[in-house]
C-alpha cells in the first residue's frame, strides 16, 4: 500500500533548502546544461570539477547523502555494464599483474571504463537531485512555462499541462481499481495461475473489460464535472502559486553557464 | 466542447493506464507478460493516431519528471538507460497502430494483427536506433549495428510475436464488449 501513497510524489523529498526554493525552470535548464557537459568532457580534471559542483549542490539541498545515493541503486547495472565493456574489452598494454587467465585489463580500458562509468553516475546523480528537490507538480508547471513559446506552432500547451496533472492523479486511482478487479475476478473463479499460454492470456479479458468500462465511465463523469465548472480547453490558465524567477535564479543560471564554458575549455 | 474535454481526459487516462499496465504482471512461464505493451496498443486502437501518440508522450513526460512509472523507476536520468528508446517508440507505435485502424468501422482479426505488428516494428525501430546511439556515443563503446540487433531484437522477437498474436486475439472480445457499453 505504501506505493499507492508515494507515487504521486515520485521521488520528491519535501524541504526548504536553497535548492528546493529555486525556480523549477532554473533547475531544469541547469540540469540540461550540466548533463550535456558531463558527456562532452574528456579529462579527469574536468570530471573532478563537475563532481565538486555536484557535491556543492548536494550540500545546498540539505538531503541525506545516503538517501540520494541509495536512490540511484536501480542504475547500478548500467554503471557496472558500462565500466565492464571498457575494462575487459579494450586492446592495449595490460595493467601490472594482468592478464589473469583469460581476464585482461588494459591501461586505456581502465581509464575509459572509469571515465564513462563516472560520467553516467554523475549525470544520474545530478538528475536525481532535481527530482528529489522539486515536486512533479512544480516540474510540470515549470515545463509548461518553458514550452510556452511552442504555442505559436499550435501546440496545446495549457491542455498538455492539464493532462499531466490529470494523469498524475489518475495513476494511483487506476492502480487501486485494477487491483480490486483482479481480486474480484479471482474470487469469482478466474484462474490466473495455471493453464497454457493462450489460456492465461485470455484471462486478461476479464481484467481489461471492467477496467476499461470504469475508465470510460470515469472519463464521462469527469468531462461533465469539468464542463459544469466552466472549463474551456485552450484558454490561458492561471495557477494558485505562480512561478516567479528571482534574483538568485538568474545568478545560478549565470554561474552554471560560466562553469560550463570553463569545463569545455579545459 | 464536451468532446474536446473528453479527449483531454481520455488521453490522460490512457497515459495513466500505460503506467498502471507496467505493474500488472500475468505470470506466464518464460515470457513475462505485462499489460504495458497491451495498453500502448489499446491507446492506438481506441484513441486513434494523434491522441494515442499524445497519450504516450504524456506517459513519457510524467516518467521523466520523476514519477517511478517506468520499468526501473523514473526521472530525467532515465534517458541514459540503453532501453530508453523503446519508451520513445511507444509514441510511434501508438501512432502507427491508430493510423492503420482509425478509418475502419469494424475491425477484422488480420487487420488488427497487421496494425499491431506494424506498431511493434515502429517501437523496435526507435528502440534499436537509440540502443545503437547509446552504446556507441554515451557508453562510448563502438558496437556494430549487427551486434546491436542481436542483443536488442533477435532475442526478443519470438516472445514479442507471441505477445502480439495474443493481443490481437483478445482485442476482438474487448472491443465487442466496449461497444456494448458505450
Tab-separated table of N, CA and C in Angstrom, chain B residues 10-134:
chain	number	residue	atom	x	y	z
B	10	UNK	N	-9.537	11.414	-21.791
B	10	UNK	CA	-9.192	10.076	-22.279
B	10	UNK	C	-7.680	9.939	-22.478
B	11	UNK	N	-7.070	10.996	-23.028
B	11	UNK	CA	-5.618	10.939	-23.242
B	11	UNK	C	-4.891	10.779	-21.911
B	12	UNK	N	-5.317	11.537	-20.887
B	12	UNK	CA	-4.623	11.398	-19.597
B	12	UNK	C	-4.909	10.039	-18.971
B	13	UNK	N	-6.131	9.535	-19.172
B	13	UNK	CA	-6.435	8.210	-18.629
B	13	UNK	C	-5.566	7.141	-19.271
B	14	UNK	N	-5.345	7.246	-20.580
B	14	UNK	CA	-4.517	6.227	-21.226
B	14	UNK	C	-3.051	6.345	-20.837
B	15	UNK	N	-2.602	7.576	-20.579
B	15	UNK	CA	-1.238	7.721	-20.062
B	15	UNK	C	-1.136	7.019	-18.711
B	16	UNK	N	-2.156	7.227	-17.858
B	16	UNK	CA	-2.150	6.583	-16.541
B	16	UNK	C	-2.263	5.070	-16.684
B	17	UNK	N	-3.080	4.614	-17.642
B	17	UNK	CA	-3.234	3.170	-17.851
B	17	UNK	C	-1.923	2.525	-18.291
B	18	UNK	N	-1.170	3.225	-19.150
B	18	UNK	CA	0.120	2.684	-19.576
B	18	UNK	C	1.040	2.518	-18.376
B	19	UNK	N	0.995	3.519	-17.479
B	19	UNK	CA	1.810	3.428	-16.268
B	19	UNK	C	1.355	2.261	-15.400
B	20	UNK	N	0.037	2.128	-15.229
B	20	UNK	CA	-0.506	1.060	-14.399
B	20	UNK	C	-0.201	-0.305	-15.012
B	21	UNK	N	-0.279	-0.376	-16.350
B	21	UNK	CA	-0.041	-1.636	-17.050
B	21	UNK	C	1.301	-2.259	-16.741
B	22	UNK	N	2.308	-1.400	-16.484
B	22	UNK	CA	3.643	-1.933	-16.188
B	22	UNK	C	3.664	-2.693	-14.866
B	23	UNK	N	2.682	-2.422	-13.994
B	23	UNK	CA	2.695	-3.055	-12.671
B	23	UNK	C	1.858	-4.324	-12.615
B	24	UNK	N	1.040	-4.565	-13.650
B	24	UNK	CA	0.204	-5.760	-13.644
B	24	UNK	C	0.889	-6.836	-14.458
B	25	UNK	N	1.354	-7.864	-13.771
B	25	UNK	CA	2.068	-8.926	-14.474
B	25	UNK	C	1.222	-10.174	-14.492
B	26	UNK	N	1.116	-10.785	-15.654
B	26	UNK	CA	0.424	-12.061	-15.767
B	26	UNK	C	1.491	-13.139	-15.693
B	27	UNK	N	1.430	-14.012	-14.701
B	27	UNK	CA	2.510	-14.993	-14.543
B	27	UNK	C	2.470	-16.072	-15.623
B	28	UNK	N	3.236	-15.878	-16.673
B	28	UNK	CA	3.343	-16.874	-17.735
B	28	UNK	C	4.804	-17.293	-17.801
B	29	UNK	N	5.078	-18.582	-17.771
B	29	UNK	CA	6.480	-19.003	-17.775
B	29	UNK	C	7.209	-18.551	-19.053
B	30	UNK	N	8.476	-18.196	-18.922
B	30	UNK	CA	9.396	-17.788	-19.999
B	30	UNK	C	9.087	-16.425	-20.601
B	31	UNK	N	7.821	-16.080	-20.820
B	31	UNK	CA	7.508	-14.785	-21.462
B	31	UNK	C	6.714	-13.936	-20.472
B	32	UNK	N	7.404	-13.187	-19.610
B	32	UNK	CA	6.655	-12.366	-18.663
B	32	UNK	C	5.784	-11.369	-19.422
B	33	UNK	N	4.496	-11.461	-19.193
B	33	UNK	CA	3.562	-10.645	-19.954
B	33	UNK	C	3.050	-9.536	-19.046
B	34	UNK	N	3.486	-8.291	-19.289
B	34	UNK	CA	2.875	-7.196	-18.555
B	34	UNK	C	1.826	-6.579	-19.467
B	35	UNK	N	0.953	-5.833	-18.839
B	35	UNK	CA	-0.122	-5.238	-19.634
B	35	UNK	C	0.343	-3.987	-20.371
B	36	UNK	N	1.626	-3.601	-20.162
B	36	UNK	CA	2.054	-2.311	-20.691
B	36	UNK	C	1.972	-2.196	-22.214
B	37	UNK	N	2.613	-3.141	-22.926
B	37	UNK	CA	2.557	-3.055	-24.393
B	37	UNK	C	1.117	-3.138	-24.870
B	38	UNK	N	0.332	-3.925	-24.134
B	38	UNK	CA	-1.080	-4.047	-24.487
B	38	UNK	C	-1.784	-2.691	-24.380
B	39	UNK	N	-1.430	-1.921	-23.351
B	39	UNK	CA	-2.027	-0.597	-23.173
B	39	UNK	C	-1.619	0.341	-24.299
B	40	UNK	N	-0.342	0.232	-24.721
B	40	UNK	CA	0.122	1.064	-25.833
B	40	UNK	C	-0.705	0.751	-27.072
B	41	UNK	N	-0.900	-0.555	-27.314
B	41	UNK	CA	-1.677	-0.966	-28.486
B	41	UNK	C	-3.116	-0.481	-28.380
B	42	UNK	N	-3.698	-0.639	-27.177
B	42	UNK	CA	-5.083	-0.204	-26.999
B	42	UNK	C	-5.205	1.313	-27.154
B	43	UNK	N	-4.187	2.050	-26.729
B	43	UNK	CA	-4.210	3.502	-26.902
B	43	UNK	C	-4.348	3.843	-28.375
B	44	UNK	N	-3.564	3.149	-29.218
B	44	UNK	CA	-3.664	3.370	-30.655
B	44	UNK	C	-5.007	2.930	-31.204
B	45	UNK	N	-5.458	1.749	-30.759
B	45	UNK	CA	-6.700	1.191	-31.301
B	45	UNK	C	-7.918	2.020	-30.909
B	46	UNK	N	-7.946	2.477	-29.671
B	46	UNK	CA	-9.158	3.154	-29.188
B	46	UNK	C	-9.108	4.660	-29.429
B	47	UNK	N	-7.934	5.288	-29.189
B	47	UNK	CA	-7.875	6.745	-29.334
B	47	UNK	C	-7.550	7.193	-30.754
B	48	UNK	N	-6.988	6.302	-31.573
B	48	UNK	CA	-6.572	6.716	-32.910
B	48	UNK	C	-5.154	7.256	-32.889
B	49	UNK	N	-4.665	7.689	-34.061
B	49	UNK	CA	-3.243	8.002	-34.185
B	49	UNK	C	-2.812	9.199	-33.337
B	50	UNK	N	-3.441	10.349	-33.533
B	50	UNK	CA	-2.949	11.579	-32.885
B	50	UNK	C	-3.059	11.497	-31.367
B	51	UNK	N	-4.276	11.170	-30.895
B	51	UNK	CA	-4.489	11.141	-29.447
B	51	UNK	C	-3.730	9.985	-28.805
B	52	UNK	N	-3.656	8.866	-29.514
B	52	UNK	CA	-2.906	7.725	-28.989
B	52	UNK	C	-1.452	8.103	-28.757
B	53	UNK	N	-0.853	8.754	-29.771
B	53	UNK	CA	0.540	9.178	-29.638
B	53	UNK	C	0.678	10.196	-28.508
B	54	UNK	N	-0.290	11.107	-28.404
B	54	UNK	CA	-0.246	12.128	-27.354
B	54	UNK	C	-0.256	11.479	-25.967
B	55	UNK	N	-1.075	10.415	-25.816
B	55	UNK	CA	-1.131	9.763	-24.501
B	55	UNK	C	0.222	9.171	-24.141
B	56	UNK	N	0.945	8.681	-25.148
B	56	UNK	CA	2.264	8.110	-24.868
B	56	UNK	C	3.309	9.193	-24.608
B	57	UNK	N	3.172	10.345	-25.283
B	57	UNK	CA	4.064	11.473	-24.979
B	57	UNK	C	3.880	11.875	-23.520
B	58	UNK	N	2.626	11.873	-23.097
B	58	UNK	CA	2.286	12.234	-21.730
B	58	UNK	C	2.905	11.242	-20.734
B	59	UNK	N	2.782	9.956	-21.054
B	59	UNK	CA	3.359	8.908	-20.203
B	59	UNK	C	4.854	9.142	-20.033
B	60	UNK	N	5.524	9.420	-21.155
B	60	UNK	CA	6.966	9.647	-21.143
B	60	UNK	C	7.309	10.873	-20.288
B	61	UNK	N	6.544	11.955	-20.475
B	61	UNK	CA	6.811	13.188	-19.736
B	61	UNK	C	6.683	12.963	-18.237
B	62	UNK	N	5.612	12.290	-17.832
B	62	UNK	CA	5.383	12.087	-16.403
B	62	UNK	C	6.483	11.228	-15.791
B	63	UNK	N	6.937	10.227	-16.546
B	63	UNK	CA	8.036	9.405	-16.052
B	63	UNK	C	9.309	10.214	-15.934
B	64	UNK	N	9.563	11.082	-16.929
B	64	UNK	CA	10.803	11.849	-16.926
B	64	UNK	C	10.815	12.901	-15.825
B	65	UNK	N	9.638	13.409	-15.415
B	65	UNK	CA	9.682	14.401	-14.330
B	65	UNK	C	9.686	13.725	-12.965
B	66	UNK	N	9.899	12.409	-12.932
B	66	UNK	CA	10.240	11.809	-11.644
B	66	UNK	C	9.258	10.832	-11.045
B	67	UNK	N	8.100	10.595	-11.668
B	67	UNK	CA	7.230	9.564	-11.115
B	67	UNK	C	7.770	8.188	-11.497
B	68	UNK	N	7.858	7.275	-10.532
B	68	UNK	CA	8.502	5.980	-10.819
B	68	UNK	C	7.590	5.043	-11.606
B	69	UNK	N	7.335	5.370	-12.880
B	69	UNK	CA	6.377	4.573	-13.643
B	69	UNK	C	7.018	3.805	-14.791
B	70	UNK	N	8.341	3.939	-14.972
B	70	UNK	CA	8.998	3.115	-15.987
B	70	UNK	C	9.375	1.780	-15.349
B	71	UNK	N	9.884	0.857	-16.169
B	71	UNK	CA	10.208	-0.473	-15.651
B	71	UNK	C	11.165	-0.406	-14.469
B	72	UNK	N	12.089	0.563	-14.487
B	72	UNK	CA	13.041	0.671	-13.373
B	72	UNK	C	13.035	2.076	-12.788
B	73	UNK	N	11.881	2.542	-12.363
B	73	UNK	CA	11.830	3.848	-11.731
B	73	UNK	C	11.451	4.951	-12.702
B	74	UNK	N	12.096	6.096	-12.565
B	74	UNK	CA	11.776	7.224	-13.442
B	74	UNK	C	12.780	8.330	-13.208
B	75	UNK	N	12.484	9.528	-13.709
B	75	UNK	CA	13.399	10.645	-13.535
B	75	UNK	C	14.162	10.930	-14.807
B	76	UNK	N	14.689	12.149	-14.939
B	76	UNK	CA	15.366	12.537	-16.183
B	76	UNK	C	16.591	11.687	-16.482
B	77	UNK	N	17.189	11.088	-15.449
B	77	UNK	CA	18.366	10.243	-15.676
B	77	UNK	C	18.038	9.030	-16.536
B	78	UNK	N	16.752	8.742	-16.658
B	78	UNK	CA	16.336	7.553	-17.401
B	78	UNK	C	16.692	7.633	-18.880
B	79	UNK	N	16.890	8.853	-19.406
B	79	UNK	CA	17.247	8.969	-20.829
B	79	UNK	C	18.585	8.292	-21.108
B	80	UNK	N	19.379	8.045	-20.048
B	80	UNK	CA	20.682	7.421	-20.265
B	80	UNK	C	20.600	5.904	-20.314
B	81	UNK	N	19.453	5.343	-19.922
B	81	UNK	CA	19.295	3.885	-19.997
B	81	UNK	C	19.323	3.453	-21.461
B	82	UNK	N	20.082	2.395	-21.765
B	82	UNK	CA	20.113	1.947	-23.166
B	82	UNK	C	18.727	1.587	-23.709
B	83	UNK	N	17.799	1.216	-22.804
B	83	UNK	CA	16.488	0.782	-23.287
B	83	UNK	C	15.497	1.932	-23.421
B	84	UNK	N	15.952	3.173	-23.195
B	84	UNK	CA	15.039	4.313	-23.219
B	84	UNK	C	14.326	4.475	-24.567
B	85	UNK	N	15.012	4.120	-25.650
B	85	UNK	CA	14.431	4.279	-26.981
B	85	UNK	C	13.123	3.528	-27.168
B	86	UNK	N	12.968	2.419	-26.455
B	86	UNK	CA	11.732	1.650	-26.591
B	86	UNK	C	10.548	2.438	-26.047
B	87	UNK	N	10.799	3.249	-24.990
B	87	UNK	CA	9.734	4.089	-24.449
B	87	UNK	C	9.338	5.165	-25.449
B	88	UNK	N	10.356	5.737	-26.138
B	88	UNK	CA	10.060	6.722	-27.174
B	88	UNK	C	9.293	6.038	-28.305
B	89	UNK	N	9.667	4.779	-28.555
B	89	UNK	CA	8.993	4.013	-29.602
B	89	UNK	C	7.510	3.820	-29.342
B	90	UNK	N	7.110	3.820	-28.057
B	90	UNK	CA	5.680	3.698	-27.735
B	90	UNK	C	4.867	4.772	-28.444
B	91	UNK	N	5.430	5.987	-28.517
B	91	UNK	CA	4.726	7.097	-29.164
B	91	UNK	C	4.464	6.740	-30.619
B	92	UNK	N	5.552	6.330	-31.311
B	92	UNK	CA	5.424	5.958	-32.715
B	92	UNK	C	4.510	4.750	-32.873
B	93	UNK	N	4.650	3.789	-31.956
B	93	UNK	CA	3.841	2.573	-32.024
B	93	UNK	C	2.358	2.881	-31.967
B	94	UNK	N	1.960	3.686	-30.967
B	94	UNK	CA	0.545	4.024	-30.821
B	94	UNK	C	0.060	4.787	-32.054
B	95	UNK	N	0.931	5.675	-32.598
B	95	UNK	CA	0.541	6.459	-33.770
B	95	UNK	C	0.291	5.556	-34.965
B	96	UNK	N	1.228	4.638	-35.216
B	96	UNK	CA	1.118	3.748	-36.374
B	96	UNK	C	-0.125	2.866	-36.256
B	97	UNK	N	-0.333	2.282	-35.069
B	97	UNK	CA	-1.495	1.410	-34.877
B	97	UNK	C	-2.786	2.191	-35.105
B	98	UNK	N	-2.822	3.398	-34.546
B	98	UNK	CA	-4.012	4.230	-34.725
B	98	UNK	C	-4.260	4.558	-36.182
B	99	UNK	N	-3.162	4.852	-36.908
B	99	UNK	CA	-3.276	5.231	-38.313
B	99	UNK	C	-3.878	4.082	-39.136
B	100	UNK	N	-3.455	2.856	-38.837
B	100	UNK	CA	-3.921	1.723	-39.639
B	100	UNK	C	-5.406	1.452	-39.399
B	101	UNK	N	-5.857	1.626	-38.145
B	101	UNK	CA	-7.230	1.190	-37.851
B	101	UNK	C	-8.261	2.307	-37.802
B	102	UNK	N	-7.839	3.593	-37.773
B	102	UNK	CA	-8.839	4.608	-37.426
B	102	UNK	C	-9.922	4.826	-38.480
B	103	UNK	N	-9.653	4.432	-39.719
B	103	UNK	CA	-10.681	4.616	-40.746
B	103	UNK	C	-11.709	3.487	-40.760
B	104	UNK	N	-11.356	2.370	-40.092
B	104	UNK	CA	-12.212	1.178	-40.181
B	104	UNK	C	-13.359	1.239	-39.180
B	105	UNK	N	-14.499	0.799	-39.638
B	105	UNK	CA	-15.650	0.783	-38.735
B	105	UNK	C	-15.624	-0.498	-37.890
B	106	UNK	N	-15.493	-1.631	-38.557
B	106	UNK	CA	-15.369	-2.868	-37.788
B	106	UNK	C	-14.024	-3.500	-38.127
B	107	UNK	N	-13.374	-4.009	-37.112
B	107	UNK	CA	-12.009	-4.483	-37.300
B	107	UNK	C	-11.969	-5.997	-37.493
B	108	UNK	N	-11.296	-6.421	-38.548
B	108	UNK	CA	-11.109	-7.857	-38.731
B	108	UNK	C	-9.838	-8.275	-37.994
B	109	UNK	N	-9.742	-9.564	-37.690
B	109	UNK	CA	-8.555	-10.045	-36.989
B	109	UNK	C	-7.272	-9.794	-37.782
B	110	UNK	N	-7.244	-10.113	-39.103
B	110	UNK	CA	-5.999	-9.870	-39.845
B	110	UNK	C	-5.577	-8.407	-39.811
B	111	UNK	N	-6.565	-7.486	-39.908
B	111	UNK	CA	-6.205	-6.074	-39.915
B	111	UNK	C	-5.649	-5.635	-38.555
B	112	UNK	N	-6.289	-6.116	-37.483
B	112	UNK	CA	-5.783	-5.805	-36.143
B	112	UNK	C	-4.352	-6.315	-35.994
B	113	UNK	N	-4.158	-7.571	-36.419
B	113	UNK	CA	-2.833	-8.169	-36.298
B	113	UNK	C	-1.807	-7.377	-37.089
B	114	UNK	N	-2.188	-6.989	-38.317
B	114	UNK	CA	-1.268	-6.210	-39.148
B	114	UNK	C	-0.933	-4.895	-38.466
B	115	UNK	N	-1.949	-4.231	-37.917
B	115	UNK	CA	-1.719	-2.947	-37.237
B	115	UNK	C	-0.757	-3.129	-36.073
B	116	UNK	N	-1.005	-4.167	-35.267
B	116	UNK	CA	-0.170	-4.374	-34.085
B	116	UNK	C	1.264	-4.731	-34.467
B	117	UNK	N	1.424	-5.537	-35.527
B	117	UNK	CA	2.785	-5.896	-35.941
B	117	UNK	C	3.533	-4.664	-36.449
B	118	UNK	N	2.825	-3.819	-37.213
B	118	UNK	CA	3.458	-2.581	-37.681
B	118	UNK	C	3.829	-1.691	-36.496
B	119	UNK	N	2.943	-1.653	-35.506
B	119	UNK	CA	3.218	-0.869	-34.306
B	119	UNK	C	4.455	-1.375	-33.588
B	120	UNK	N	4.534	-2.704	-33.443
B	120	UNK	CA	5.724	-3.309	-32.822
B	120	UNK	C	6.977	-2.927	-33.595
B	121	UNK	N	6.869	-2.965	-34.934
B	121	UNK	CA	8.025	-2.624	-35.762
B	121	UNK	C	8.471	-1.199	-35.479
B	122	UNK	N	7.480	-0.289	-35.322
B	122	UNK	CA	7.820	1.115	-35.047
B	122	UNK	C	8.521	1.231	-33.691
B	123	UNK	N	8.019	0.489	-32.693
B	123	UNK	CA	8.644	0.521	-31.363
B	123	UNK	C	10.099	0.053	-31.457
B	124	UNK	N	10.302	-1.047	-32.191
B	124	UNK	CA	11.663	-1.578	-32.332
B	124	UNK	C	12.575	-0.627	-33.090
B	125	UNK	N	12.038	0.031	-34.115
B	125	UNK	CA	12.850	0.946	-34.912
B	125	UNK	C	13.486	2.000	-33.996
B	126	UNK	N	12.654	2.592	-33.119
B	126	UNK	CA	13.179	3.606	-32.202
B	126	UNK	C	14.065	2.964	-31.137
B	127	UNK	N	13.612	1.818	-30.606
B	127	UNK	CA	14.362	1.159	-29.545
B	127	UNK	C	15.768	0.804	-29.981
B	128	UNK	N	15.874	0.179	-31.161
B	128	UNK	CA	17.182	-0.271	-31.648
B	128	UNK	C	18.069	0.913	-32.009
B	129	UNK	N	17.475	1.927	-32.674
B	129	UNK	CA	18.294	3.083	-33.059
B	129	UNK	C	18.894	3.730	-31.826
B	130	UNK	N	18.067	3.885	-30.771
B	130	UNK	CA	18.600	4.534	-29.580
B	130	UNK	C	19.632	3.653	-28.890
B	131	UNK	N	19.370	2.347	-28.864
B	131	UNK	CA	20.324	1.416	-28.260
B	131	UNK	C	21.685	1.558	-28.938
B	132	UNK	N	21.655	1.631	-30.269
B	132	UNK	CA	22.886	1.782	-31.044
B	132	UNK	C	23.580	3.100	-30.686
B	133	UNK	N	22.796	4.187	-30.661
B	133	UNK	CA	23.347	5.506	-30.336
B	133	UNK	C	23.928	5.494	-28.922
B	134	UNK	N	23.149	4.947	-27.971
B	134	UNK	CA	23.561	4.943	-26.568
B	134	UNK	C	24.872	4.181	-26.373
